[in-house]
Tab-separated table of C-alpha atoms and ligand atoms in Angstrom:
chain	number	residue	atom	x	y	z
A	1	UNK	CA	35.740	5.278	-165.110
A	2	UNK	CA	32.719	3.021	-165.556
A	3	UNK	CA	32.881	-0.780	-164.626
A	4	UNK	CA	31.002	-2.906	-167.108
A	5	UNK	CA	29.716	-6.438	-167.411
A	6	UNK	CA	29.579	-7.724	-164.058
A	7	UNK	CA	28.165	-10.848	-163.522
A	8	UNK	CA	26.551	-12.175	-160.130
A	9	UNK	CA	26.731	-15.202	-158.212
A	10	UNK	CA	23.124	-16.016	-159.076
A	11	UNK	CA	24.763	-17.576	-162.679
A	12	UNK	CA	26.839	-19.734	-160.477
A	13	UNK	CA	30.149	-18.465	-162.179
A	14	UNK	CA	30.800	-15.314	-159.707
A	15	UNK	CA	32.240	-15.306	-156.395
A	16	UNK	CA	29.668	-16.176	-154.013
A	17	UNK	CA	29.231	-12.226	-152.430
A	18	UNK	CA	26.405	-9.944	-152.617
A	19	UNK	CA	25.858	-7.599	-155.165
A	20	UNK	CA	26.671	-4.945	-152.921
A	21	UNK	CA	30.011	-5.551	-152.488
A	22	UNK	CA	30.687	-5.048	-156.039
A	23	UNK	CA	29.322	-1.411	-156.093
A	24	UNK	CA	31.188	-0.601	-153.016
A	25	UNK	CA	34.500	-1.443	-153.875
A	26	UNK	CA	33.809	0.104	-157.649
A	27	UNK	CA	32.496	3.347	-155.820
A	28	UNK	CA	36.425	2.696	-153.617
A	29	UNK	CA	37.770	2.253	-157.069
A	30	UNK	CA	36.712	5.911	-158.123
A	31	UNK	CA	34.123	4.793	-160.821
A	32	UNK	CA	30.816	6.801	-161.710
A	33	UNK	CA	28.600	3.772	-162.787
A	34	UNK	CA	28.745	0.217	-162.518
A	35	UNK	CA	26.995	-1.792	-165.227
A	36	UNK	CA	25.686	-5.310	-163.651
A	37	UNK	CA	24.869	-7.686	-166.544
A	38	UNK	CA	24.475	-11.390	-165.055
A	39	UNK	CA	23.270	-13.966	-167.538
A	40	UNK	CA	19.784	-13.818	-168.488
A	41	UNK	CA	17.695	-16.624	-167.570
A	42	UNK	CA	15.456	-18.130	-170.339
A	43	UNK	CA	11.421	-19.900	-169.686
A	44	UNK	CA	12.257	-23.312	-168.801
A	45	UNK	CA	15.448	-23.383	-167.659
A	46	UNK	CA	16.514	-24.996	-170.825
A	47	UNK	CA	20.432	-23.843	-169.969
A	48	UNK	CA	23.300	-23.846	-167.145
A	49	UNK	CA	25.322	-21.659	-165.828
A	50	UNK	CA	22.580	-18.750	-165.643
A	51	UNK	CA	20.278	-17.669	-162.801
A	52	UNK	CA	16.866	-19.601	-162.940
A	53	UNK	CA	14.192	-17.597	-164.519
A	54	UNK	CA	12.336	-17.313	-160.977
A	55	UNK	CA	15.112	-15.604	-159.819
A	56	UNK	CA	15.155	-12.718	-162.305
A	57	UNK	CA	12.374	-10.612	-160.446
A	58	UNK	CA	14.861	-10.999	-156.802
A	59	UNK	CA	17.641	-9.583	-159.097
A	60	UNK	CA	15.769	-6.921	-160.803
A	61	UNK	CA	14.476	-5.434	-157.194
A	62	UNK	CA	18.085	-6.020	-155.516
A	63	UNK	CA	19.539	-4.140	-157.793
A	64	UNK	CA	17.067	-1.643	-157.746
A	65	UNK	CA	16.560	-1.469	-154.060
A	66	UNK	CA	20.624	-0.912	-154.090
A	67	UNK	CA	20.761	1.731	-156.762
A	68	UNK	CA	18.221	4.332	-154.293
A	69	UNK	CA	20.677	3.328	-151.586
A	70	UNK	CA	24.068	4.173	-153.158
A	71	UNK	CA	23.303	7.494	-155.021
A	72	UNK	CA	27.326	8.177	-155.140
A	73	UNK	CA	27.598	5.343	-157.936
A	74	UNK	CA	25.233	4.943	-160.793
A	75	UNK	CA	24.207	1.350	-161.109
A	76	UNK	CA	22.480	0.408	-164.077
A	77	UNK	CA	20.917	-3.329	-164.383
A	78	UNK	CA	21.692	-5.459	-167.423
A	79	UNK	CA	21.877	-8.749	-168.865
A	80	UNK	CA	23.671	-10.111	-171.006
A	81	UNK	CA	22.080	-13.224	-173.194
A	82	UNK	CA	21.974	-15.032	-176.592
A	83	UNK	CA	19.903	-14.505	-179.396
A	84	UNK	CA	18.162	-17.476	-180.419
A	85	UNK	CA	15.083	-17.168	-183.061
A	86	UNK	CA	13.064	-19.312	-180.877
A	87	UNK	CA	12.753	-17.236	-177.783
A	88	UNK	CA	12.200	-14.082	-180.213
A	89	UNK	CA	9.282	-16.090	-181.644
A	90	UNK	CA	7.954	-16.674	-178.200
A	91	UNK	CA	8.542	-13.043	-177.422
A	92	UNK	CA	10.931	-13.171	-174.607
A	93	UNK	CA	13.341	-10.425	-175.911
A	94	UNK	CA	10.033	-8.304	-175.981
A	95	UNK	CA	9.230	-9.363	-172.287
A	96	UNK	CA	12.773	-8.515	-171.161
A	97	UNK	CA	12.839	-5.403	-172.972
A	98	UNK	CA	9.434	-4.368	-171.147
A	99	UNK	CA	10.518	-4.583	-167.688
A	100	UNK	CA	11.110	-1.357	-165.958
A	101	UNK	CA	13.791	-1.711	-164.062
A	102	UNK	CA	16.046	-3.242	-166.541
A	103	UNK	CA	17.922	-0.830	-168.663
A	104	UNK	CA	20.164	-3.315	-170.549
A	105	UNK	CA	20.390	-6.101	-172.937
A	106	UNK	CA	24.122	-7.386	-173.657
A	107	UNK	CA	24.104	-9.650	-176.575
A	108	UNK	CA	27.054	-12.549	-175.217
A	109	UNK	CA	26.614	-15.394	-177.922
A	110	UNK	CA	28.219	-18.647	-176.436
A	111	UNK	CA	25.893	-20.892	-178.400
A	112	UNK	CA	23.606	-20.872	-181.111
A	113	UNK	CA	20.370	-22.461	-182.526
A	114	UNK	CA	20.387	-25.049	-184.837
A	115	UNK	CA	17.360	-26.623	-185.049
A	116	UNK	CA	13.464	-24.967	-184.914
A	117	UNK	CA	10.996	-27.958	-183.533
A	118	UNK	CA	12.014	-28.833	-181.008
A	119	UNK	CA	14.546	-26.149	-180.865
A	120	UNK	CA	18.212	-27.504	-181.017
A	121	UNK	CA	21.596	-25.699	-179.727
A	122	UNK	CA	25.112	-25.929	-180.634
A	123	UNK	CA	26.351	-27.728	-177.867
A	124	UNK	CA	25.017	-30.921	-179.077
A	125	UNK	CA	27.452	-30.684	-181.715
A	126	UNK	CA	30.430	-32.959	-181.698
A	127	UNK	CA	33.853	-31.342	-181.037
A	128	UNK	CA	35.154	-32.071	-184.663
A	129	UNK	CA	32.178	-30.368	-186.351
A	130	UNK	CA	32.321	-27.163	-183.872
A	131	UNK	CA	35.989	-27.054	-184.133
A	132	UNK	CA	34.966	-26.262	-188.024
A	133	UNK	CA	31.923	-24.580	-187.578
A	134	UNK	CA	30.757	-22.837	-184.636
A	135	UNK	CA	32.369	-19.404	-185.511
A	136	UNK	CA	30.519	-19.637	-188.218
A	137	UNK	CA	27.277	-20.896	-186.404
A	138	UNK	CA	27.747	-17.406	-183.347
A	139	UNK	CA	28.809	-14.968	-186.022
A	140	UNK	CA	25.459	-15.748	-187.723
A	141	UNK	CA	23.450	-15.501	-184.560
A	142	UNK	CA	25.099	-12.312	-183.785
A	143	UNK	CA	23.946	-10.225	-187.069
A	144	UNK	CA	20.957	-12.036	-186.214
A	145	UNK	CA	21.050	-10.596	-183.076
A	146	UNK	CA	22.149	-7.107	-183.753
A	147	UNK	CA	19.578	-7.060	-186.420
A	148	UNK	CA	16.611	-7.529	-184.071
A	149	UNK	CA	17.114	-4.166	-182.247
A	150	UNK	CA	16.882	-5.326	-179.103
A	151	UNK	CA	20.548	-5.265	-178.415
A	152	UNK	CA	22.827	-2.399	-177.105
A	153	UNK	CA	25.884	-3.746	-177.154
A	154	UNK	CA	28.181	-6.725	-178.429
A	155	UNK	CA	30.005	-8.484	-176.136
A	156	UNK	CA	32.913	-9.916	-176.626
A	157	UNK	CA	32.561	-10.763	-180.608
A	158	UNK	CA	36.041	-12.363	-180.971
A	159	UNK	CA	35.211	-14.934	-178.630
A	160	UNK	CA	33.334	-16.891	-181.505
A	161	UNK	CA	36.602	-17.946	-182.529
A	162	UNK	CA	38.028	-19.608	-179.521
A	163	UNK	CA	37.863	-23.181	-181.363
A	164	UNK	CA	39.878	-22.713	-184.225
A	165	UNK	CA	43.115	-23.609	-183.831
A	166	UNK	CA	43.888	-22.196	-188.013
A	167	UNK	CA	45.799	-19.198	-188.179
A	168	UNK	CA	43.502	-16.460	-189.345
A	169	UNK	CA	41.711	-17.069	-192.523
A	170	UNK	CA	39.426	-15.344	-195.047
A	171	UNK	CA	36.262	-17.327	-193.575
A	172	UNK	CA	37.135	-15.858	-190.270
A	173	UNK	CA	37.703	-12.232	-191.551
A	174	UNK	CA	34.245	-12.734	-193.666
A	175	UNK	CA	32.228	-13.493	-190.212
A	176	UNK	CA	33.980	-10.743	-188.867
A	177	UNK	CA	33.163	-7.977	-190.775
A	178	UNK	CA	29.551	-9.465	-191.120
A	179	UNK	CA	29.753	-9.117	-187.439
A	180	UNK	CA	31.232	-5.549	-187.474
A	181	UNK	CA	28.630	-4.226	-190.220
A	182	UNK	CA	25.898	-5.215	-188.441
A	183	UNK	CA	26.825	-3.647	-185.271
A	184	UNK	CA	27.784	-0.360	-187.217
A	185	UNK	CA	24.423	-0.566	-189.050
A	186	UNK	CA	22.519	-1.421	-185.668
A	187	UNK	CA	24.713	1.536	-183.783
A	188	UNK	CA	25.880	-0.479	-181.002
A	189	UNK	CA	29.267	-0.943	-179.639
A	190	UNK	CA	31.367	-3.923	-179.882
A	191	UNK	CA	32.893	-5.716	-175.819
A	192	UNK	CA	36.396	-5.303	-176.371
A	193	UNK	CA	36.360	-8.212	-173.199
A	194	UNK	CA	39.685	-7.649	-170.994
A	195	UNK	CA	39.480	-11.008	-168.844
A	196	UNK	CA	39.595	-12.557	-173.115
A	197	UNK	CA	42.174	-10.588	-173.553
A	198	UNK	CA	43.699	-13.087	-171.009
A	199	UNK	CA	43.048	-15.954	-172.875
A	200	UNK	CA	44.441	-16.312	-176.159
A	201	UNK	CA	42.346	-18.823	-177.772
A	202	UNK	CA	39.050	-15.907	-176.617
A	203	UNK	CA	40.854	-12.735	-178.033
A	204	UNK	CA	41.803	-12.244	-181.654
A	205	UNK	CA	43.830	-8.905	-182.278
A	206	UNK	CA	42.828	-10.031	-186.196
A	207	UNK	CA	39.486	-8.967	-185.449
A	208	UNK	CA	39.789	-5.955	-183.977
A	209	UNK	CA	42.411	-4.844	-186.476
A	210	UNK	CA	39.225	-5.596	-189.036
A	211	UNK	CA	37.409	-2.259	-187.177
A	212	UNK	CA	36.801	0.473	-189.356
A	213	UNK	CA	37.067	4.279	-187.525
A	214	UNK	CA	32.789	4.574	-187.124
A	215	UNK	CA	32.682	1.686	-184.938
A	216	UNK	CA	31.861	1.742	-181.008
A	217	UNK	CA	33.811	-0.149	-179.012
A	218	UNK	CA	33.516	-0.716	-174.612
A	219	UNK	CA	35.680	-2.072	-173.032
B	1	ZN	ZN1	29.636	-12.221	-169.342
B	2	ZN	ZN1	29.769	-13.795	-172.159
């Protein structure tokens, strides 16, 4: 068993315990590895509900520092984070994907750009428009994304969906397999996310039922 996509208390949405205690009960659990992949922070703080960006270098070296001391568990040190054109501009993804210690970029799309100067996100949208659009708006920034090549994995791609209320529809399928042949062309997997699976608006069987037989998946 491997444990992925573990989030920290440093994004302020995990219990408040050290990472430690995460690899020791997934080492009780029986698992080989234990993915971490907290929310990357980006230069500026521009978002919540991620660690601050002069925090990343702590969790790099924690995590690091913890992987020579549990040798019975493999713990590899991700992050999961958007991809917005303006932070690829500024070479950020290039910067993250030049540190040494980090093995791992997750691509989790909650929002997406909409604007260049200054750069603009989705969640200045108003409900009504998102409700119609922002499936449309992620799915985008996902090929986007997967495209760049600095992605190894999808995470949870159905997610995109979780405002629309519709029953499935062809404009939903269409992102989806947009979404599905760019992670087939890029070779990555696609999150099939379990705590989604828990929420029905965040999981849509539709869109796995879309996945041809030479796509990854991780669960
Ligand atoms: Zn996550
Ligand atoms: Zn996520």
């Amino acid at each position: 068993m491997k444990i992925f996509h573990v989030h920290t208390f440093r994004c302020h949405h995990a219990e408040p315990v050290p990472d430690e205690a995460y690899i020791l009960k997934a080492a009780e659990l029986g698992a080989e590895e234990i993915w971490f992949t907290d929310h990357a922070p980006f230069p500026g703080d521009p978002f919540g509900a991620r660690m601050s960006i002069d925090t990343l270098p702590e969790y790099l070296s924690t995590l690091s520092d913890l992987k020579r001391k549990h040798p019975e568990i493999a713990v590899h040190i991700g992050l999961e984070t958007e991809y917005f054109p303006h932070f690829d501009n500024c070479g950020y993804y290039d910067h993250l994907r030049s540190l040494p210690e980090l093995e791992f970029l997750l691509l989790g799309q909650h929002m997406a750009q909409t604007g260049d100067s200054p750069p603009a996100y989705s969640f200045s949208e108003s409900p009504e428009y998102l409700a119609k659009n922002e499936f449309r708006l992620l799915g985008n920034a996902i090929v986007q994304g997967a495209e760049s090549g600095y992605f190894d994995a999808i995470a949870h791609p159905d997610r995109i969906f979780r405002r629309c209320v519709t029953h499935w529809n062809e404009d939903m399928a269409e992102v989806s397999q947009s979404i599905i042949n760019a992670a087939v062309s890029a070779g990555i997997p696609l999150e099939m996310n379990l705590s989604s699976a828990r929420v029905p608006a965040y999981y849509r069987r539709e869109f796995w039922q879309l996945l041809p037989d030479n796509a990854d998946t991780i669960m």
